[in-house]
Amino acid sequence: MRTQLARLALPALIAALVLAPAAPAHACGGMLFPSHSERVGGMSEQELLVAFTPERTVLLASAGYKGATGGAPAFILPLAQEPTMVLQSELGVLAALDDLTAPEVHITVDDGDSGGGGLCGSAGGLKDGGGNLGGDRGDVMVLQRGETADYDWTLLAGDTGMSVAQWLDTSGYTLPADYAAALQPYLDAGDVVFAAKLKTDAATGALAPIELHLPPIEPGAFKIPYGLAAHSLPPGESLTITAYLIAAGGLAPGNYPAAAIDPAALIATSETETNYQELYDERVAGDGEPGWVIDASVADFSAASILDAYDLAAEADNLPTGTLRDGVASFAARVPISDARITRLRSTLAAADLRDMTLTKVAGADVDRNLYAVYQTHHGQVLCGIDRAGAGSRGLPLAALLVPLLLLMRRRRR
C-alpha cells in the first residue's frame, strides 16, 4: 500500500505561460523557508501536472518539504502573465495519476526442482522513492490577492529582485539574496511573481496542490525553470521530481536526455528484489549528462481517466488519507482533457543539475509501466514477491504476495 508521502509531489512549483511563441512560458518556482539561509531542511519532492488543451493550459503542483522550523513555508514562481484562475486543488488528482502511471515490477519465480514456474504478479510501485542584493530598489505593484483554505497568495509586478524581496520581507516572507538574483532575469523579461504562504506552521509535510489556469499555449513555448528550485533543496541533497505531461501527442524534455527503462536489462536478484533501482540511477546519471526516466506513456487519456484511476485506487486502498473523490470529480469537470496522451517523467537531481527545462513534441509511442523479471530458484519452493527496490516513500518491502492474480486483474481493467 502506498504511503501518503508518496503522494507528495511535487513542487510547489507552478507556472507561467505566454501567448507569443518567441517568449517561453514558465512553470515551477521555488520554496521559501523561515531562516532560509541557515536551514537544515528544504524541498525534498516535487510533483507537477501540465495539461495542454485547446481551451487553456492547466498547471497543478505540489511539493514535499522538511526542516521548515520557525514559521510557515511559502513558495514563489515567475509567471509570464496573470492567471485567469487560481485555486487550491485536490491531492487525490495527483494520487490518481500516480496510481495510473507509476512503474510496477512483476517477478516470475522459476522453480527448477519442480520443473515449472509461478507468476508472482507484483504490484510494487517504484516511485523514488520520489549573492548580494543589487540594483535600485525599484517599484512593486500588487496585481491580485487571494486566499484558499491553506494559502494566502499575492501576484506582484516589480522592477528588480531587490524590490520584490523587500516587499515580500515586509509582508512576512523571507526571500534570500540568491532568490532575488535568480528572479532578476524573469523580472527583466516582464514576468510577474506569484507568492503563496501557508497559513499554518509545519516543519515537515506536503503543500496542498495549487491549480493555475492560463491561456492555451504550444508545448514548445513552455519552459519549466527548475533552476530556481535549486535554491530550495536541503543542503547537499537532491530533489525527486515527477512530471505528468498531458497533450494531444507525445512530449519529452527538449534539453535533457530522457528514456524508458530497458525491459531486457531488468534482472530479479531474489524472489522480492530486482536491479530496478540500479537501472533507474544509471538512466538518471546518464553518460555524464543527468537525465529523466520515462515511466509511462499512455494514449486515449481524458479527464474521466483521472476519476476512473481514483476509483480503482480507492478500491485497492491505495490513496493517502484525506483525499476526496468530490475534489477529483470537480477537477475532471473543469479541465477539458480528451483524446490526449499522458507521459510520466521522473528524475532525482542535485542542485547543480537543475536547470530550466524545455519541452519538445515527439512521436506518441506507448511506454508500458509494467516491467517483468524472472528469478531462478532450485529450493523446491516458489515464493512470490514484490520488488520494492528503490521504492523510497512508496511503501515498505513485502515478503510475499498472496493475491497476485487479483492484482493483475485489477490492472487489466484500466
JSON list of C-alpha atoms in Angstrom, two decimals, residues 118-275:
[
{"chain": "A", "resi": 118, "resn": "GLY", "atom": "CA", "xyz": [4.96, -19.44, -10.79]},
{"chain": "A", "resi": 119, "resn": "LEU", "atom": "CA", "xyz": [3.85, -15.97, -11.81]},
{"chain": "A", "resi": 120, "resn": "CYS", "atom": "CA", "xyz": [4.40, -13.77, -8.83]},
{"chain": "A", "resi": 121, "resn": "GLY", "atom": "CA", "xyz": [2.37, -10.85, -10.05]},
{"chain": "A", "resi": 122, "resn": "SER", "atom": "CA", "xyz": [3.80, -7.85, -8.29]},
{"chain": "A", "resi": 123, "resn": "ALA", "atom": "CA", "xyz": [2.08, -4.55, -7.74]},
{"chain": "A", "resi": 124, "resn": "GLY", "atom": "CA", "xyz": [5.17, -2.88, -6.36]},
{"chain": "A", "resi": 125, "resn": "GLY", "atom": "CA", "xyz": [5.24, 0.76, -7.35]},
{"chain": "A", "resi": 126, "resn": "LEU", "atom": "CA", "xyz": [8.68, 2.25, -7.79]},
{"chain": "A", "resi": 127, "resn": "LYS", "atom": "CA", "xyz": [8.34, 5.95, -7.36]},
{"chain": "A", "resi": 128, "resn": "ASP", "atom": "CA", "xyz": [11.56, 7.04, -5.69]},
{"chain": "A", "resi": 129, "resn": "GLY", "atom": "CA", "xyz": [11.46, 6.65, -3.93]},
{"chain": "A", "resi": 130, "resn": "GLY", "atom": "CA", "xyz": [10.43, 10.04, -5.47]},
{"chain": "A", "resi": 131, "resn": "GLY", "atom": "CA", "xyz": [24.94, 36.89, -3.76]},
{"chain": "A", "resi": 132, "resn": "ASN", "atom": "CA", "xyz": [24.09, 40.04, -2.57]},
{"chain": "A", "resi": 133, "resn": "LEU", "atom": "CA", "xyz": [21.05, 42.06, -3.43]},
{"chain": "A", "resi": 134, "resn": "GLY", "atom": "CA", "xyz": [21.85, 44.60, -6.06]},
{"chain": "A", "resi": 135, "resn": "GLY", "atom": "CA", "xyz": [20.39, 47.33, -8.20]},
{"chain": "A", "resi": 136, "resn": "ASP", "atom": "CA", "xyz": [17.99, 50.11, -7.40]},
{"chain": "A", "resi": 137, "resn": "ARG", "atom": "CA", "xyz": [15.09, 49.48, -5.08]},
{"chain": "A", "resi": 138, "resn": "GLY", "atom": "CA", "xyz": [12.52, 49.89, -7.83]},
{"chain": "A", "resi": 139, "resn": "ASP", "atom": "CA", "xyz": [8.74, 49.77, -7.55]},
{"chain": "A", "resi": 140, "resn": "VAL", "atom": "CA", "xyz": [6.38, 46.91, -6.68]},
{"chain": "A", "resi": 141, "resn": "MET", "atom": "CA", "xyz": [2.72, 46.74, -7.66]},
{"chain": "A", "resi": 142, "resn": "VAL", "atom": "CA", "xyz": [0.18, 44.32, -6.22]},
{"chain": "A", "resi": 143, "resn": "LEU", "atom": "CA", "xyz": [-1.85, 42.96, -9.15]},
{"chain": "A", "resi": 144, "resn": "GLN", "atom": "CA", "xyz": [-4.01, 40.36, -7.39]},
{"chain": "A", "resi": 145, "resn": "ARG", "atom": "CA", "xyz": [-4.59, 39.00, -3.90]},
{"chain": "A", "resi": 146, "resn": "GLY", "atom": "CA", "xyz": [-6.46, 35.93, -2.79]},
{"chain": "A", "resi": 147, "resn": "GLU", "atom": "CA", "xyz": [-6.68, 33.09, -0.36]},
{"chain": "A", "resi": 148, "resn": "THR", "atom": "CA", "xyz": [-7.59, 29.42, -0.28]},
{"chain": "A", "resi": 149, "resn": "ALA", "atom": "CA", "xyz": [-8.16, 27.06, 2.61]},
{"chain": "A", "resi": 150, "resn": "ASP", "atom": "CA", "xyz": [-4.39, 26.71, 3.19]},
{"chain": "A", "resi": 151, "resn": "TYR", "atom": "CA", "xyz": [-2.81, 29.72, 1.48]},
{"chain": "A", "resi": 152, "resn": "ASP", "atom": "CA", "xyz": [-2.65, 33.47, 1.33]},
{"chain": "A", "resi": 153, "resn": "TRP", "atom": "CA", "xyz": [-1.35, 34.46, -2.08]},
{"chain": "A", "resi": 154, "resn": "THR", "atom": "CA", "xyz": [-0.30, 37.60, -3.92]},
{"chain": "A", "resi": 155, "resn": "LEU", "atom": "CA", "xyz": [0.58, 38.41, -7.53]},
{"chain": "A", "resi": 156, "resn": "LEU", "atom": "CA", "xyz": [3.28, 41.08, -7.84]},
{"chain": "A", "resi": 157, "resn": "ALA", "atom": "CA", "xyz": [4.92, 43.14, -10.56]},
{"chain": "A", "resi": 158, "resn": "GLY", "atom": "CA", "xyz": [8.33, 44.61, -9.82]},
{"chain": "A", "resi": 159, "resn": "ASP", "atom": "CA", "xyz": [11.40, 46.18, -11.37]},
{"chain": "A", "resi": 160, "resn": "THR", "atom": "CA", "xyz": [14.17, 44.35, -9.54]},
{"chain": "A", "resi": 161, "resn": "GLY", "atom": "CA", "xyz": [14.83, 41.31, -7.40]},
{"chain": "A", "resi": 162, "resn": "MET", "atom": "CA", "xyz": [15.67, 43.66, -4.57]},
{"chain": "A", "resi": 163, "resn": "SER", "atom": "CA", "xyz": [12.32, 45.43, -4.73]},
{"chain": "A", "resi": 164, "resn": "VAL", "atom": "CA", "xyz": [10.38, 42.16, -4.78]},
{"chain": "A", "resi": 165, "resn": "ALA", "atom": "CA", "xyz": [12.49, 40.73, -1.95]},
{"chain": "A", "resi": 166, "resn": "GLN", "atom": "CA", "xyz": [11.97, 43.79, 0.24]},
{"chain": "A", "resi": 167, "resn": "TRP", "atom": "CA", "xyz": [8.23, 43.83, -0.38]},
{"chain": "A", "resi": 168, "resn": "LEU", "atom": "CA", "xyz": [7.92, 40.14, 0.46]},
{"chain": "A", "resi": 169, "resn": "ASP", "atom": "CA", "xyz": [10.08, 40.55, 3.55]},
{"chain": "A", "resi": 170, "resn": "THR", "atom": "CA", "xyz": [7.82, 43.24, 4.96]},
{"chain": "A", "resi": 171, "resn": "SER", "atom": "CA", "xyz": [4.83, 41.00, 4.17]},
{"chain": "A", "resi": 172, "resn": "GLY", "atom": "CA", "xyz": [6.05, 38.05, 6.22]},
{"chain": "A", "resi": 173, "resn": "TYR", "atom": "CA", "xyz": [8.13, 36.23, 3.60]},
{"chain": "A", "resi": 174, "resn": "THR", "atom": "CA", "xyz": [11.89, 35.84, 3.77]},
{"chain": "A", "resi": 175, "resn": "LEU", "atom": "CA", "xyz": [13.47, 35.95, 0.33]},
{"chain": "A", "resi": 176, "resn": "PRO", "atom": "CA", "xyz": [17.20, 35.12, 0.38]},
{"chain": "A", "resi": 177, "resn": "ALA", "atom": "CA", "xyz": [19.68, 37.04, -1.72]},
{"chain": "A", "resi": 178, "resn": "ASP", "atom": "CA", "xyz": [20.20, 34.18, -4.16]},
{"chain": "A", "resi": 179, "resn": "TYR", "atom": "CA", "xyz": [16.47, 34.05, -4.86]},
{"chain": "A", "resi": 180, "resn": "ALA", "atom": "CA", "xyz": [16.38, 37.75, -5.62]},
{"chain": "A", "resi": 181, "resn": "ALA", "atom": "CA", "xyz": [19.25, 37.39, -8.06]},
{"chain": "A", "resi": 182, "resn": "ALA", "atom": "CA", "xyz": [17.67, 34.31, -9.66]},
{"chain": "A", "resi": 183, "resn": "LEU", "atom": "CA", "xyz": [14.39, 36.17, -10.17]},
{"chain": "A", "resi": 184, "resn": "GLN", "atom": "CA", "xyz": [16.02, 39.11, -11.92]},
{"chain": "A", "resi": 185, "resn": "PRO", "atom": "CA", "xyz": [16.02, 37.58, -15.45]},
{"chain": "A", "resi": 186, "resn": "TYR", "atom": "CA", "xyz": [12.28, 36.91, -15.17]},
{"chain": "A", "resi": 187, "resn": "LEU", "atom": "CA", "xyz": [11.60, 40.45, -13.97]},
{"chain": "A", "resi": 188, "resn": "ASP", "atom": "CA", "xyz": [13.76, 41.81, -16.79]},
{"chain": "A", "resi": 189, "resn": "ALA", "atom": "CA", "xyz": [11.52, 39.87, -19.20]},
{"chain": "A", "resi": 190, "resn": "GLY", "atom": "CA", "xyz": [8.43, 41.49, -17.71]},
{"chain": "A", "resi": 191, "resn": "ASP", "atom": "CA", "xyz": [7.21, 38.48, -15.73]},
{"chain": "A", "resi": 192, "resn": "VAL", "atom": "CA", "xyz": [5.08, 38.82, -12.62]},
{"chain": "A", "resi": 193, "resn": "VAL", "atom": "CA", "xyz": [5.73, 36.93, -9.37]},
{"chain": "A", "resi": 194, "resn": "PHE", "atom": "CA", "xyz": [3.19, 34.66, -7.71]},
{"chain": "A", "resi": 195, "resn": "ALA", "atom": "CA", "xyz": [3.83, 34.23, -3.96]},
{"chain": "A", "resi": 196, "resn": "ALA", "atom": "CA", "xyz": [1.81, 31.90, -1.71]},
{"chain": "A", "resi": 197, "resn": "LYS", "atom": "CA", "xyz": [2.32, 31.30, 2.00]},
{"chain": "A", "resi": 198, "resn": "LEU", "atom": "CA", "xyz": [0.87, 28.56, 4.18]},
{"chain": "A", "resi": 199, "resn": "LYS", "atom": "CA", "xyz": [-1.48, 29.81, 6.88]},
{"chain": "A", "resi": 200, "resn": "THR", "atom": "CA", "xyz": [-0.16, 27.35, 9.46]},
{"chain": "A", "resi": 201, "resn": "ASP", "atom": "CA", "xyz": [3.33, 26.32, 10.55]},
{"chain": "A", "resi": 202, "resn": "ALA", "atom": "CA", "xyz": [4.51, 22.80, 9.75]},
{"chain": "A", "resi": 203, "resn": "ALA", "atom": "CA", "xyz": [8.14, 21.65, 9.93]},
{"chain": "A", "resi": 204, "resn": "THR", "atom": "CA", "xyz": [7.55, 18.71, 7.58]},
{"chain": "A", "resi": 205, "resn": "GLY", "atom": "CA", "xyz": [4.74, 17.94, 5.20]},
{"chain": "A", "resi": 206, "resn": "ALA", "atom": "CA", "xyz": [3.23, 18.45, 1.76]},
{"chain": "A", "resi": 207, "resn": "LEU", "atom": "CA", "xyz": [1.93, 21.56, 0.11]},
{"chain": "A", "resi": 208, "resn": "ALA", "atom": "CA", "xyz": [-1.70, 21.30, -0.91]},
{"chain": "A", "resi": 209, "resn": "PRO", "atom": "CA", "xyz": [-1.83, 21.40, -4.73]},
{"chain": "A", "resi": 210, "resn": "ILE", "atom": "CA", "xyz": [-2.23, 24.80, -6.34]},
{"chain": "A", "resi": 211, "resn": "GLU", "atom": "CA", "xyz": [-4.08, 24.88, -9.66]},
{"chain": "A", "resi": 212, "resn": "LEU", "atom": "CA", "xyz": [-3.47, 27.60, -12.23]},
{"chain": "A", "resi": 213, "resn": "HIS", "atom": "CA", "xyz": [-5.44, 28.15, -15.42]},
{"chain": "A", "resi": 214, "resn": "LEU", "atom": "CA", "xyz": [-3.75, 30.15, -18.17]},
{"chain": "A", "resi": 215, "resn": "PRO", "atom": "CA", "xyz": [-4.44, 30.82, -21.85]},
{"chain": "A", "resi": 216, "resn": "PRO", "atom": "CA", "xyz": [-3.61, 27.99, -24.30]},
{"chain": "A", "resi": 217, "resn": "ILE", "atom": "CA", "xyz": [-0.01, 27.65, -25.42]},
{"chain": "A", "resi": 218, "resn": "GLU", "atom": "CA", "xyz": [2.03, 25.32, -27.57]},
{"chain": "A", "resi": 219, "resn": "PRO", "atom": "CA", "xyz": [4.25, 22.95, -25.55]},
{"chain": "A", "resi": 220, "resn": "GLY", "atom": "CA", "xyz": [7.29, 24.13, -27.48]},
{"chain": "A", "resi": 221, "resn": "ALA", "atom": "CA", "xyz": [6.84, 27.59, -25.94]},
{"chain": "A", "resi": 222, "resn": "PHE", "atom": "CA", "xyz": [6.66, 26.18, -22.42]},
{"chain": "A", "resi": 223, "resn": "LYS", "atom": "CA", "xyz": [9.60, 26.22, -20.03]},
{"chain": "A", "resi": 224, "resn": "ILE", "atom": "CA", "xyz": [9.96, 24.84, -16.50]},
{"chain": "A", "resi": 225, "resn": "PRO", "atom": "CA", "xyz": [12.59, 26.80, -14.51]},
{"chain": "A", "resi": 226, "resn": "TYR", "atom": "CA", "xyz": [13.87, 24.00, -12.32]},
{"chain": "A", "resi": 227, "resn": "GLY", "atom": "CA", "xyz": [16.99, 26.09, -11.90]},
{"chain": "A", "resi": 228, "resn": "LEU", "atom": "CA", "xyz": [15.06, 28.28, -9.46]},
{"chain": "A", "resi": 229, "resn": "ALA", "atom": "CA", "xyz": [14.12, 25.18, -7.47]},
{"chain": "A", "resi": 230, "resn": "ALA", "atom": "CA", "xyz": [17.82, 24.50, -6.90]},
{"chain": "A", "resi": 231, "resn": "HIS", "atom": "CA", "xyz": [17.79, 27.22, -4.24]},
{"chain": "A", "resi": 232, "resn": "SER", "atom": "CA", "xyz": [15.18, 25.32, -2.19]},
{"chain": "A", "resi": 233, "resn": "LEU", "atom": "CA", "xyz": [16.87, 21.94, -1.68]},
{"chain": "A", "resi": 234, "resn": "PRO", "atom": "CA", "xyz": [18.13, 20.73, 1.70]},
{"chain": "A", "resi": 235, "resn": "PRO", "atom": "CA", "xyz": [21.88, 21.38, 1.82]},
{"chain": "A", "resi": 236, "resn": "GLY", "atom": "CA", "xyz": [23.75, 18.64, 0.00]},
{"chain": "A", "resi": 237, "resn": "GLU", "atom": "CA", "xyz": [20.61, 16.71, -1.01]},
{"chain": "A", "resi": 238, "resn": "SER", "atom": "CA", "xyz": [18.81, 16.00, -4.28]},
{"chain": "A", "resi": 239, "resn": "LEU", "atom": "CA", "xyz": [15.27, 16.64, -5.45]},
{"chain": "A", "resi": 240, "resn": "THR", "atom": "CA", "xyz": [12.96, 13.86, -6.65]},
{"chain": "A", "resi": 241, "resn": "ILE", "atom": "CA", "xyz": [10.67, 15.22, -9.37]},
{"chain": "A", "resi": 242, "resn": "THR", "atom": "CA", "xyz": [7.65, 13.64, -11.04]},
{"chain": "A", "resi": 243, "resn": "ALA", "atom": "CA", "xyz": [6.05, 15.41, -14.00]},
{"chain": "A", "resi": 244, "resn": "TYR", "atom": "CA", "xyz": [2.82, 14.45, -15.76]},
{"chain": "A", "resi": 245, "resn": "LEU", "atom": "CA", "xyz": [2.62, 15.96, -19.25]},
{"chain": "A", "resi": 246, "resn": "ILE", "atom": "CA", "xyz": [-0.76, 15.82, -20.99]},
{"chain": "A", "resi": 247, "resn": "ALA", "atom": "CA", "xyz": [-1.13, 16.88, -24.62]},
{"chain": "A", "resi": 248, "resn": "ALA", "atom": "CA", "xyz": [-2.56, 15.79, -27.97]},
{"chain": "A", "resi": 249, "resn": "GLY", "atom": "CA", "xyz": [0.70, 13.96, -28.75]},
{"chain": "A", "resi": 250, "resn": "GLY", "atom": "CA", "xyz": [3.89, 12.81, -27.10]},
{"chain": "A", "resi": 251, "resn": "LEU", "atom": "CA", "xyz": [6.12, 15.21, -25.18]},
{"chain": "A", "resi": 252, "resn": "ALA", "atom": "CA", "xyz": [9.69, 14.90, -23.90]},
{"chain": "A", "resi": 253, "resn": "PRO", "atom": "CA", "xyz": [12.31, 17.19, -22.37]},
{"chain": "A", "resi": 254, "resn": "GLY", "atom": "CA", "xyz": [13.96, 19.33, -25.03]},
{"chain": "A", "resi": 255, "resn": "ASN", "atom": "CA", "xyz": [17.23, 19.93, -23.21]},
{"chain": "A", "resi": 256, "resn": "TYR", "atom": "CA", "xyz": [17.58, 16.83, -21.02]},
{"chain": "A", "resi": 257, "resn": "PRO", "atom": "CA", "xyz": [18.03, 13.23, -22.21]},
{"chain": "A", "resi": 258, "resn": "ALA", "atom": "CA", "xyz": [15.03, 11.01, -21.41]},
{"chain": "A", "resi": 259, "resn": "ALA", "atom": "CA", "xyz": [14.34, 7.31, -22.00]},
{"chain": "A", "resi": 260, "resn": "ALA", "atom": "CA", "xyz": [12.40, 4.41, -20.56]},
{"chain": "A", "resi": 261, "resn": "ILE", "atom": "CA", "xyz": [13.99, 1.64, -18.52]},
{"chain": "A", "resi": 262, "resn": "ASP", "atom": "CA", "xyz": [15.16, -1.16, -20.83]},
{"chain": "A", "resi": 263, "resn": "PRO", "atom": "CA", "xyz": [12.93, -4.18, -20.01]},
{"chain": "A", "resi": 264, "resn": "ALA", "atom": "CA", "xyz": [15.61, -6.59, -21.22]},
{"chain": "A", "resi": 265, "resn": "ALA", "atom": "CA", "xyz": [18.06, -5.25, -18.65]},
{"chain": "A", "resi": 266, "resn": "LEU", "atom": "CA", "xyz": [15.79, -5.94, -15.67]},
{"chain": "A", "resi": 267, "resn": "ILE", "atom": "CA", "xyz": [17.05, -8.87, -13.55]},
{"chain": "A", "resi": 268, "resn": "ALA", "atom": "CA", "xyz": [15.46, -10.42, -10.45]},
{"chain": "A", "resi": 269, "resn": "THR", "atom": "CA", "xyz": [18.06, -10.81, -7.71]},
{"chain": "A", "resi": 270, "resn": "SER", "atom": "CA", "xyz": [15.69, -12.58, -5.31]},
{"chain": "A", "resi": 271, "resn": "GLU", "atom": "CA", "xyz": [12.04, -13.51, -5.01]},
{"chain": "A", "resi": 272, "resn": "THR", "atom": "CA", "xyz": [11.29, -9.94, -3.96]},
{"chain": "A", "resi": 273, "resn": "GLU", "atom": "CA", "xyz": [14.03, -7.73, -5.43]},
{"chain": "A", "resi": 274, "resn": "THR", "atom": "CA", "xyz": [15.42, -6.65, -8.79]},
{"chain": "A", "resi": 275, "resn": "ASN", "atom": "CA", "xyz": [18.08, -4.33, -10.14]}
]
